[in-house]
Coordinates of C-alpha atoms in Angstrom, one line a residue:
Chain L
M109 CA -5.5 39.6 -27.8
R110 CA -6.5 39.1 -24.2
I111 CA -5.5 35.8 -22.6
P112 CA -8.6 34.6 -20.7
L113 CA -7.5 33.7 -17.2
S114 CA -9.2 33.7 -13.8
E115 CA -7.2 35.9 -11.4
E116 CA -8.2 33.6 -8.6
V117 CA -6.7 30.6 -10.4
V118 CA -3.6 32.4 -11.5
K119 CA -2.9 33.3 -7.9
L120 CA -3.0 29.7 -6.8
K121 CA 0.4 28.3 -5.9
P122 CA 1.4 25.3 -8.0
S123 CA 1.7 22.2 -5.8
G124 CA 5.0 21.4 -4.2
I125 CA 8.4 22.8 -4.8
R126 CA 8.8 23.4 -8.5
K127 CA 12.6 24.0 -8.5
F128 CA 13.3 20.7 -6.6
F129 CA 10.9 18.7 -8.7
D130 CA 12.5 20.0 -11.9
I131 CA 15.9 18.7 -10.7
V132 CA 14.3 15.3 -9.8
H133 CA 12.8 15.2 -13.3
E134 CA 16.2 15.9 -14.9
M135 CA 18.1 13.3 -12.9
K136 CA 17.2 10.1 -14.7
D137 CA 19.5 7.8 -12.7
A138 CA 18.2 8.9 -9.3
I139 CA 16.3 6.5 -7.1
S140 CA 13.2 7.7 -5.4
L141 CA 11.5 7.7 -2.0
G142 CA 9.0 10.2 -3.2
V143 CA 6.0 8.3 -4.4
G144 CA 2.5 8.7 -3.0
E145 CA 1.1 5.5 -4.4
P146 CA 1.4 1.7 -3.6
D147 CA 4.1 -0.4 -5.3
F148 CA 1.7 -3.3 -5.5
D149 CA -0.3 -4.0 -8.6
T150 CA -4.1 -4.0 -8.2
P151 CA -4.9 -7.6 -7.0
W152 CA -5.7 -9.8 -10.0
H153 CA -9.3 -10.7 -9.1
I154 CA -10.2 -7.0 -9.0
R155 CA -8.5 -6.3 -12.4
D156 CA -10.3 -9.4 -13.7
E157 CA -13.7 -8.0 -12.9
G158 CA -12.7 -4.7 -14.7
I159 CA -11.7 -6.7 -17.7
Y160 CA -14.9 -8.9 -17.5
S161 CA -17.1 -5.7 -17.4
L162 CA -15.4 -4.6 -20.6
E163 CA -16.0 -7.9 -22.2
K164 CA -19.6 -7.7 -21.4
G165 CA -19.8 -4.3 -23.0
K166 CA -20.4 -2.4 -19.8
T167 CA -19.1 0.7 -21.4
I168 CA -21.9 3.1 -20.7
Y169 CA -22.5 5.8 -18.1
T170 CA -23.7 4.7 -14.7
S171 CA -26.1 6.8 -12.6
N172 CA -24.6 10.1 -11.5
S173 CA -24.2 8.8 -7.9
G174 CA -22.5 5.6 -9.1
L175 CA -23.6 2.0 -9.5
I176 CA -26.1 1.2 -6.8
Q177 CA -24.5 -2.3 -6.3
L178 CA -21.2 -0.5 -5.6
R179 CA -22.8 1.9 -3.1
Q180 CA -24.5 -1.0 -1.3
E181 CA -21.3 -2.9 -1.0
I182 CA -19.5 0.2 0.3
A183 CA -22.2 0.7 2.8
K184 CA -21.7 -2.9 4.0
Y185 CA -18.0 -2.4 4.1
L186 CA -18.1 0.8 6.1
E187 CA -20.5 -0.9 8.6
R188 CA -18.2 -3.9 8.8
R189 CA -14.9 -2.1 9.1
Y190 CA -15.7 1.2 10.8
N191 CA -19.1 0.8 12.4
V192 CA -20.7 3.6 10.4
S193 CA -23.9 3.1 8.5
Y194 CA -24.9 5.1 5.4
D195 CA -27.9 4.8 3.2
P196 CA -26.5 3.9 -0.2
A197 CA -29.4 5.6 -2.0
T198 CA -29.1 9.1 -0.5
E199 CA -26.0 9.4 1.6
M200 CA -23.3 8.4 -0.8
L201 CA -21.6 9.6 -4.0
I202 CA -19.0 7.7 -6.1
T203 CA -16.3 10.1 -7.1
V204 CA -13.2 10.3 -9.4
G205 CA -10.8 9.5 -6.6
G206 CA -10.9 11.0 -3.1
S207 CA -9.7 14.2 -4.6
E208 CA -13.0 14.9 -6.4
G209 CA -14.8 14.4 -3.1
I210 CA -12.7 17.0 -1.4
D211 CA -13.3 19.5 -4.2
V212 CA -17.0 18.9 -4.7
G213 CA -17.6 18.7 -1.0
L214 CA -16.0 22.1 -0.3
R215 CA -17.8 23.7 -3.2
A216 CA -21.1 22.3 -1.9
M217 CA -20.6 23.6 1.6
L218 CA -18.8 27.0 1.3
N219 CA -20.1 30.5 1.0
P220 CA -17.7 33.4 0.3
G221 CA -15.7 34.2 3.4
D222 CA -16.4 30.9 5.2
E223 CA -13.4 29.7 7.0
V224 CA -12.0 26.2 6.6
L225 CA -9.6 24.9 9.2
I226 CA -6.7 23.0 7.5
P227 CA -4.2 21.2 9.7
Q228 CA -0.8 21.0 8.1
P229 CA 1.5 19.3 7.1
S230 CA -1.1 17.7 5.0
Y231 CA -2.1 16.8 1.4
V232 CA -1.8 19.7 -1.0
S233 CA -5.3 20.0 -2.3
Y234 CA -7.3 21.3 0.7
E235 CA -6.0 24.8 0.5
P236 CA -6.5 25.5 -3.3
C237 CA -9.9 23.7 -3.3
T238 CA -11.0 25.9 -0.4
I239 CA -10.0 29.0 -2.3
I240 CA -11.6 27.9 -5.6
A241 CA -14.8 27.2 -3.6
G242 CA -14.7 30.8 -2.3
G243 CA -13.7 29.9 1.2
K244 CA -10.9 31.1 3.3
P245 CA -8.2 28.6 4.4
V246 CA -7.1 28.9 8.0
I247 CA -4.0 26.8 8.6
I248 CA -3.5 24.9 11.9
E249 CA 0.2 24.1 12.3
L250 CA 0.6 20.6 13.8
K251 CA 3.5 19.9 16.1
A252 CA 6.1 17.2 16.1
E253 CA 5.8 17.0 19.9
N254 CA 2.2 16.0 19.6
E255 CA 3.2 13.4 17.0
F256 CA 1.4 15.7 14.5
R257 CA -2.0 14.9 15.9
L258 CA -4.6 17.7 16.1
T259 CA -5.2 18.7 19.7
E260 CA -8.3 20.2 21.2
K261 CA -6.5 23.4 22.1
E262 CA -5.1 23.9 18.6
L263 CA -8.6 23.5 17.3
R264 CA -10.2 25.8 19.8
D265 CA -7.5 28.5 19.1
A266 CA -8.2 28.5 15.4
I267 CA -12.0 28.8 15.6
T268 CA -13.7 32.1 14.8
D269 CA -17.3 32.9 14.3
K270 CA -16.7 32.4 10.5
T271 CA -15.4 28.8 10.9
K272 CA -17.5 26.4 9.0
V273 CA -15.5 23.3 8.1
L274 CA -12.6 21.4 9.7
I275 CA -10.5 19.2 7.4
L276 CA -9.4 16.1 9.3
P277 CA -6.7 14.4 7.2
F278 CA -5.8 11.2 9.2
P279 CA -4.0 8.8 8.8
N280 CA -1.9 11.6 7.5
N281 CA 0.1 12.2 4.3
P282 CA 2.9 13.3 4.8
T283 CA 3.5 12.6 8.5
G284 CA 2.0 9.2 8.9
A285 CA 0.3 10.5 12.0
I286 CA -3.0 8.9 13.1
M287 CA -5.8 10.1 15.4
E288 CA -7.0 7.5 17.9
E289 CA -10.4 7.3 19.4
S290 CA -9.3 9.2 22.5
D291 CA -7.9 12.0 20.3
L292 CA -11.1 12.1 18.1
V293 CA -13.4 12.3 21.1
N294 CA -12.0 15.7 22.0
I295 CA -12.2 17.0 18.5
A296 CA -15.8 15.8 18.2
K297 CA -16.8 17.6 21.4
V298 CA -15.5 20.9 20.1
C299 CA -17.2 20.4 16.7
V300 CA -20.6 19.7 18.3
E301 CA -20.2 22.6 20.7
K302 CA -19.1 25.1 18.0
D303 CA -21.4 23.7 15.3
I304 CA -18.5 22.9 12.9
F305 CA -18.7 20.5 10.1
V306 CA -15.9 18.0 9.4
M307 CA -14.5 16.8 6.2
S308 CA -12.7 13.6 7.2
D309 CA -10.2 12.4 4.6
E310 CA -9.7 8.8 5.4
I311 CA -8.1 7.6 2.2
Y312 CA -5.4 5.9 4.2
A313 CA -7.8 4.4 6.8
E314 CA -6.9 0.8 6.0
L315 CA -3.2 1.5 6.4
T316 CA -3.2 1.8 10.2
Y317 CA -0.6 -0.1 12.2
K318 CA -1.8 0.5 15.7
G319 CA -5.2 -0.9 16.6
K320 CA -7.9 -0.2 14.1
H321 CA -8.7 3.0 12.4
V322 CA -11.6 4.9 14.0
S323 CA -13.7 7.2 11.8
I324 CA -14.9 10.4 13.5
A325 CA -18.2 9.8 11.8
S326 CA -18.7 6.8 14.1
L327 CA -18.7 9.0 17.3
P328 CA -22.0 10.2 18.8
G329 CA -23.4 13.3 17.2
M330 CA -20.8 13.3 14.4
K331 CA -22.3 11.4 11.5
E332 CA -24.7 14.2 10.8
R333 CA -21.9 16.7 10.7
T334 CA -19.2 14.8 8.8
I335 CA -18.4 14.2 5.1
L336 CA -16.4 11.1 5.0
I337 CA -13.9 10.9 2.1
N338 CA -12.5 7.6 1.1
G339 CA -11.5 5.6 -2.0
F340 CA -9.8 2.7 -3.6
S341 CA -6.4 4.1 -4.4
K342 CA -4.4 3.3 -1.3
A343 CA -6.2 0.4 0.3
Y344 CA -6.5 -1.7 -2.9
A345 CA -3.6 -0.3 -4.9
M346 CA -6.0 1.2 -7.5
T347 CA -4.6 4.7 -8.0
G348 CA -4.9 4.6 -11.8
W349 CA -8.5 3.6 -11.7
R350 CA -9.4 7.0 -10.2
L351 CA -12.2 5.9 -7.9
G352 CA -13.3 7.2 -4.5
Y353 CA -16.5 8.0 -2.6
A354 CA -18.0 10.6 -0.2
C355 CA -20.6 9.8 2.4
G356 CA -22.5 12.2 4.6
P357 CA -25.9 13.8 5.3
K358 CA -28.2 13.6 2.4
E359 CA -28.6 17.4 2.3
V360 CA -24.9 17.8 1.5
I361 CA -24.5 14.7 -0.6
S362 CA -27.4 15.8 -2.9
Q363 CA -25.7 19.2 -3.5
M364 CA -22.4 17.5 -4.1
T365 CA -24.1 15.1 -6.6
K366 CA -25.5 18.1 -8.5
I367 CA -22.0 19.5 -9.0
H368 CA -20.6 16.1 -9.8
Q369 CA -23.4 15.6 -12.4
Y370 CA -22.6 18.8 -14.2
C371 CA -18.8 18.5 -14.3
I372 CA -18.1 14.7 -14.2
M373 CA -21.3 13.0 -15.1
C374 CA -20.2 9.7 -13.4
A375 CA -17.1 8.0 -12.2
P376 CA -15.4 5.6 -14.7
T377 CA -17.7 2.6 -15.2
T378 CA -15.0 0.0 -15.6
S379 CA -13.5 1.1 -12.3
Q380 CA -16.8 0.9 -10.6
Y381 CA -17.3 -2.7 -11.6
A382 CA -13.8 -3.6 -10.5
A383 CA -14.4 -1.7 -7.2
I384 CA -17.5 -3.9 -6.4
E385 CA -15.2 -6.9 -6.4
A386 CA -12.6 -5.0 -4.3
V387 CA -15.0 -4.0 -1.4
K388 CA -16.7 -7.4 -1.5
N389 CA -13.6 -9.7 -1.6
G390 CA -10.6 -7.5 -1.0
D391 CA -10.1 -7.7 2.8
D392 CA -7.3 -10.3 2.5
D393 CA -5.5 -8.2 -0.1
I394 CA -5.6 -5.3 2.3
A395 CA -4.3 -7.4 5.1
M396 CA -1.4 -8.7 3.0
M397 CA -0.4 -5.2 1.8
R398 CA -0.8 -3.6 5.3
N399 CA 1.5 -6.3 6.7
A400 CA 4.2 -5.6 4.1
Y401 CA 4.0 -1.9 4.7
D402 CA 4.2 -2.4 8.4
Q403 CA 7.4 -4.4 8.0
R404 CA 9.0 -1.7 5.9
R405 CA 7.8 0.9 8.4
R406 CA 9.7 -0.9 11.2
F407 CA 12.7 -1.3 8.9
L408 CA 12.9 2.4 8.3
L409 CA 12.4 3.4 11.9
N410 CA 15.1 1.1 12.9
A411 CA 17.4 2.4 10.2
F412 CA 16.8 6.0 11.5
K413 CA 17.5 4.9 15.0
E414 CA 20.8 3.3 13.9
M415 CA 21.9 6.5 12.1
G416 CA 20.7 8.7 15.0
L417 CA 18.0 10.5 12.9
E418 CA 15.1 11.8 15.0
C419 CA 11.7 10.5 14.0
F420 CA 8.5 10.0 15.9
E421 CA 6.8 6.6 15.3
P422 CA 4.1 7.1 12.8
F423 CA 1.3 4.5 12.7
G424 CA -0.5 5.3 9.5
A425 CA -0.3 5.6 5.7
F426 CA 3.0 4.7 4.1
Y427 CA 5.2 7.6 5.1
V428 CA 7.7 8.4 7.7
F429 CA 8.6 12.0 8.5
P430 CA 12.1 12.3 10.0
C431 CA 13.4 15.5 11.4
I432 CA 16.5 17.0 9.8
K433 CA 16.8 20.1 11.9
E434 CA 20.2 19.0 13.4
F435 CA 21.9 19.7 10.1
G436 CA 21.0 23.4 10.1
M437 CA 19.5 23.3 6.6
T438 CA 16.1 23.9 5.2
S439 CA 14.2 20.9 4.0
E440 CA 14.6 21.9 0.4
E441 CA 18.4 22.4 0.8
F442 CA 18.6 19.0 2.5
A443 CA 16.5 17.3 -0.2
T444 CA 18.4 19.0 -3.0
R445 CA 21.8 18.0 -1.7
F446 CA 20.6 14.5 -0.9
L447 CA 19.5 14.2 -4.5
E448 CA 22.6 15.7 -6.0
E449 CA 25.1 13.9 -3.8
E450 CA 23.5 10.5 -3.3
K451 CA 20.9 10.5 -6.1
V452 CA 17.9 9.8 -3.9
A453 CA 14.7 11.8 -4.2
A454 CA 12.7 12.5 -1.1
V455 CA 10.1 15.2 -0.7
P456 CA 10.9 18.2 1.5
G457 CA 8.4 18.6 4.3
T458 CA 7.6 22.1 3.2
A459 CA 5.8 20.8 0.1
F460 CA 3.0 20.1 2.6
G461 CA 2.9 23.4 4.3
D462 CA 5.3 25.8 5.9
C463 CA 5.3 23.9 9.2
G464 CA 6.8 20.9 7.4
E465 CA 10.1 22.9 7.5
G466 CA 12.8 20.8 9.1
F467 CA 11.3 17.5 8.0
L468 CA 11.5 15.1 5.1
R469 CA 8.7 12.9 3.7
I470 CA 10.0 9.4 3.0
S471 CA 7.6 7.0 1.4
Y472 CA 7.8 3.2 2.0
A473 CA 5.7 2.2 -0.9
Y474 CA 8.9 0.4 -2.1
S475 CA 10.4 -3.0 -1.9
L476 CA 12.7 -3.7 1.1
E477 CA 15.7 -4.0 -1.2
H478 CA 15.0 -0.6 -2.6
L479 CA 14.6 0.9 0.9
K480 CA 17.8 -0.8 2.0
T481 CA 19.8 0.8 -0.8
A482 CA 18.2 4.2 -0.1
M483 CA 19.0 3.9 3.7
E484 CA 22.6 3.1 3.0
R485 CA 22.9 6.3 1.0
L486 CA 21.0 8.3 3.6
E487 CA 23.4 7.0 6.3
R488 CA 26.4 7.9 4.2
F489 CA 24.9 11.4 3.6
V490 CA 24.1 12.2 7.2
T491 CA 27.5 11.0 8.3
K492 CA 29.1 13.3 5.8
L493 CA 26.9 16.2 6.9
R494 CA 27.8 15.7 10.6
A495 CA 31.5 15.6 9.7
E496 CA 31.1 18.8 7.8
K497 CA 29.4 20.4 10.7
E498 CA 32.1 19.3 13.1
N499 CA 34.9 20.6 10.9
G500 CA 33.0 23.9 10.7
Chain V
M237 CA 4.6 -15.4 15.9
R238 CA 5.5 -18.6 14.0
E239 CA 3.1 -17.7 11.1
K240 CA 4.7 -14.2 10.9
I241 CA 8.2 -15.6 10.8
L242 CA 7.2 -18.2 8.2
S243 CA 5.5 -15.7 5.9
V244 CA 8.7 -13.7 5.7
I245 CA 11.2 -16.5 5.3
E246 CA 9.1 -18.3 2.8
K247 CA 9.9 -15.5 0.4
N248 CA 13.3 -14.7 1.7
S249 CA 15.2 -17.5 3.4
R250 CA 18.5 -15.5 3.3
I251 CA 17.2 -12.8 5.6
E252 CA 19.4 -12.3 8.7
I253 CA 17.8 -13.0 12.1
K254 CA 18.5 -9.5 13.2
E255 CA 16.6 -8.0 10.3
L256 CA 13.8 -10.5 10.6
A257 CA 13.3 -9.4 14.2
V258 CA 13.2 -5.7 13.1
L259 CA 10.6 -6.3 10.4
L260 CA 8.4 -8.2 12.8
G261 CA 8.9 -6.0 15.7
M262 CA 10.1 -9.0 17.8
D263 CA 13.0 -9.8 20.0
E264 CA 16.0 -11.1 18.2
V265 CA 16.7 -14.0 20.6
A266 CA 13.0 -15.0 20.6
V267 CA 13.0 -15.1 16.8
A268 CA 16.2 -17.2 16.7
N269 CA 14.7 -19.7 19.2
E270 CA 11.5 -20.0 17.2
L271 CA 13.5 -20.7 14.0
K272 CA 15.5 -23.3 15.7
A273 CA 12.4 -25.0 17.2
M274 CA 10.7 -25.0 13.9
E275 CA 13.7 -26.6 12.2
E276 CA 13.8 -29.3 14.9
E277 CA 10.1 -29.9 14.6
G278 CA 10.4 -30.3 10.8
I279 CA 8.1 -27.3 10.1
I280 CA 11.0 -25.7 8.3
C281 CA 12.3 -28.5 6.0
G282 CA 15.0 -26.7 4.2
Y283 CA 16.2 -23.4 2.7
H284 CA 16.3 -23.6 -1.1
T285 CA 17.1 -21.3 -4.0
L286 CA 14.7 -20.7 -6.8
I287 CA 16.8 -20.9 -10.0
D288 CA 15.7 -20.1 -13.5
W289 CA 17.9 -22.7 -15.2
E290 CA 16.8 -21.4 -18.6
K291 CA 19.1 -18.5 -18.0
T292 CA 22.2 -20.6 -17.3
S293 CA 24.2 -22.7 -19.7
I294 CA 23.1 -25.9 -17.8
E295 CA 20.6 -27.9 -19.7
T296 CA 17.8 -29.4 -17.7
V297 CA 14.6 -31.2 -18.7
S298 CA 11.7 -31.5 -16.4
A299 CA 8.5 -33.5 -16.6
L300 CA 5.3 -34.1 -14.7
I301 CA 4.3 -37.8 -14.6
E302 CA 0.9 -38.9 -13.8
V303 CA 1.1 -42.4 -12.3
K304 CA -1.7 -44.9 -11.7
V305 CA -0.9 -47.5 -9.1
T306 CA -2.5 -50.4 -7.2
P307 CA -2.8 -49.4 -3.6
Q308 CA -1.6 -52.0 -1.2
R309 CA -3.7 -53.5 1.7
G310 CA -2.8 -51.8 5.0
Q311 CA -0.3 -49.4 3.3
G312 CA -2.5 -47.5 0.9
F313 CA -0.2 -45.4 -1.3
D314 CA 2.6 -44.8 1.2
N315 CA 4.8 -47.7 0.3
I316 CA 4.8 -47.0 -3.4
A317 CA 5.2 -43.3 -2.9
E318 CA 8.2 -44.1 -0.8
R319 CA 9.7 -46.3 -3.5
I320 CA 9.3 -43.5 -6.0
Y321 CA 10.7 -40.6 -4.0
Q322 CA 13.9 -42.5 -3.2
Y323 CA 15.1 -41.8 -6.7
P324 CA 17.3 -38.7 -6.6
E325 CA 15.9 -37.4 -10.0
V326 CA 12.5 -37.2 -8.4
N327 CA 11.7 -33.6 -7.2
A328 CA 8.3 -34.1 -5.8
V329 CA 5.7 -36.7 -5.3
Y330 CA 2.1 -35.9 -4.5
L331 CA -0.9 -38.1 -3.9
I332 CA -3.7 -36.5 -6.0
S333 CA -7.4 -36.8 -6.5
G334 CA -8.9 -37.4 -9.9
G335 CA -8.0 -39.9 -12.7
F336 CA -4.5 -40.6 -11.5
D337 CA -3.1 -41.4 -8.1
L338 CA 0.4 -39.9 -7.9
L339 CA 1.9 -36.9 -9.6
V340 CA 5.7 -37.2 -9.9
S341 CA 7.8 -34.2 -10.7
I342 CA 11.1 -35.1 -12.2
E343 CA 14.2 -33.3 -13.3
G344 CA 16.9 -34.7 -15.6
K345 CA 19.8 -33.5 -17.7
T346 CA 18.4 -34.8 -21.0
L347 CA 15.2 -36.0 -22.6
K348 CA 16.7 -39.4 -22.8
E349 CA 17.5 -39.5 -19.1
V350 CA 13.9 -38.7 -18.2
S351 CA 12.6 -41.2 -20.7
L352 CA 14.8 -43.9 -19.4
F353 CA 13.7 -43.2 -15.8
V354 CA 10.1 -43.6 -16.8
S355 CA 10.5 -46.7 -18.9
E356 CA 13.1 -48.6 -16.9
K357 CA 12.5 -47.5 -13.3
L358 CA 9.0 -46.1 -12.8
S359 CA 7.0 -48.3 -15.2
T360 CA 8.6 -51.5 -14.0
L361 CA 7.6 -51.1 -10.4
E362 CA 5.2 -53.8 -9.6
T363 CA 2.3 -51.7 -8.4
V364 CA 2.5 -49.2 -11.2
I365 CA -0.4 -49.7 -13.6
S366 CA 0.3 -46.9 -16.0
T367 CA 2.1 -43.6 -16.5
S368 CA 1.6 -40.5 -18.5
T369 CA 4.6 -38.2 -19.0
H370 CA 4.2 -34.5 -19.6
F371 CA 7.4 -32.7 -20.5
V372 CA 7.6 -29.1 -19.3
L373 CA 8.2 -26.8 -22.3
K374 CA 8.4 -23.5 -20.4
K375 CA 8.2 -22.4 -16.8
Y376 CA 6.2 -19.2 -16.4
K377 CA 5.8 -19.1 -12.7
D378 CA 7.4 -21.3 -10.0
H379 CA 7.0 -21.2 -6.3
G380 CA 4.8 -18.1 -6.6
T381 CA 7.5 -16.2 -8.5
I382 CA 7.1 -15.1 -12.1
L383 CA 10.2 -16.2 -14.0
G384 CA 12.0 -14.3 -16.7
K385 CA 10.5 -10.9 -16.2
K386 CA 11.9 -8.2 -14.1
A387 CA 9.4 -5.6 -12.8
I388 CA 10.1 -2.1 -13.8
D389 CA 8.9 0.7 -11.6
E390 CA 6.9 2.9 -13.9
R391 CA 5.5 5.2 -11.2
E392 CA 6.3 8.9 -11.3
K393 CA 9.3 9.6 -9.1
I394 CA 7.4 12.1 -7.0
T395 CA 3.7 12.3 -6.3
L396 CA 2.3 14.2 -3.4

């Protein structure tokens, strides 16, 4: 009997570093710095609306694009927070998390051989989604000396006559890097000049700790060439609700909606009702959580400074990305030994692309007490490694 | 700056000044000065510990007492409130709107002790018209903290 498998799919790499993840899975008593989701519960008033919608029997499909009330509220929110205006009727699609928006967006835009520029280190789905959509991923390796921002030169150097889409993953997972308005202006200029479309993954937009997040879609000439991806997971601590949205020119959104219609039908109805409450009345919750993350961010940076561990100051998401090159090990070796010897799980930078080598992603979606324990262990570990190195 | 300091120490009064300064991205000396100033100005009134007495071997009984009083000319409720809050068993006294005037929170060792306080001390005050005592059967949440339950982190150890 033949096993029916797509060669293209079989060839895809599984996400992350299997061997390391298997050890983490085995080690029940290890503490973790490896999560990619908030430690907060979804704020009660949002959960309450979800429950209420169930009580009222709102258990049916919504329109393919999502509840119009939700799209209208998101439009108001985007206008209020990021100064971008979208028509809720034609320029918006409610998706199953930001992830679906990435997948469907790439499938709607790419023809075989089209090149997609993917800055790395970055979230793991851009590359496989590009391949599944028939496109060709072109990796741009971001540099620590630029604080992992994308520079105009890096972008120009990667462009060919086949380049179609640039993925812009900021605030960034795993580095915590942000792109400020002055950085984005240069990128926008190149995109307009070279007629490149942008997929801007702004899922961490609300978690920005320096000024206010700027969306590239708000820059002149960019709204018409940007698909904005956002969602509820990080900002409102709603990961399990699986809800996101994509905004962009109606020509692209309508094609995305077509794919979404055939393979998803509509995003979860309960989540959509809860999300209406989130975008309408969730600004204070965001501020509270952002403030807590910011304190932890400062705590970790200070801890690194005290143990002499090199780390640029990241201003976004809930990750720090310290450099571990001084120990002469690969990220995976470091992470594995850290796990085995101190029972702390942190993700090797290479899980997010080859250029993450020499770095470690540490999440601060944890209580301060938890982070304190983890930093005590990290300090003990690096002290030991330095002593080992000294003694040859 | 004061608001930021207060929001942290409201939840964790044991935090060291050095750490508080790190969390807030402020200068350590400046934080220490602000704390001292706020103590002197009576903004910070104390540093207490939230205890779930249920989990100890010490028996306590607490009650909320609604008190109706006759306000006094020129003094309003202040004098009578002052009379009541002097008793050491009284935890809190609030002037409230609605059917009653004062809400008195009281903590005693036994039911009898609380009852005696109400019948002998509180009710006998001249201006007190009536009282209504509600014994606390179980504390679920106190000072913004859910009692009795310890949160377990159910998240996957690693998500990318």
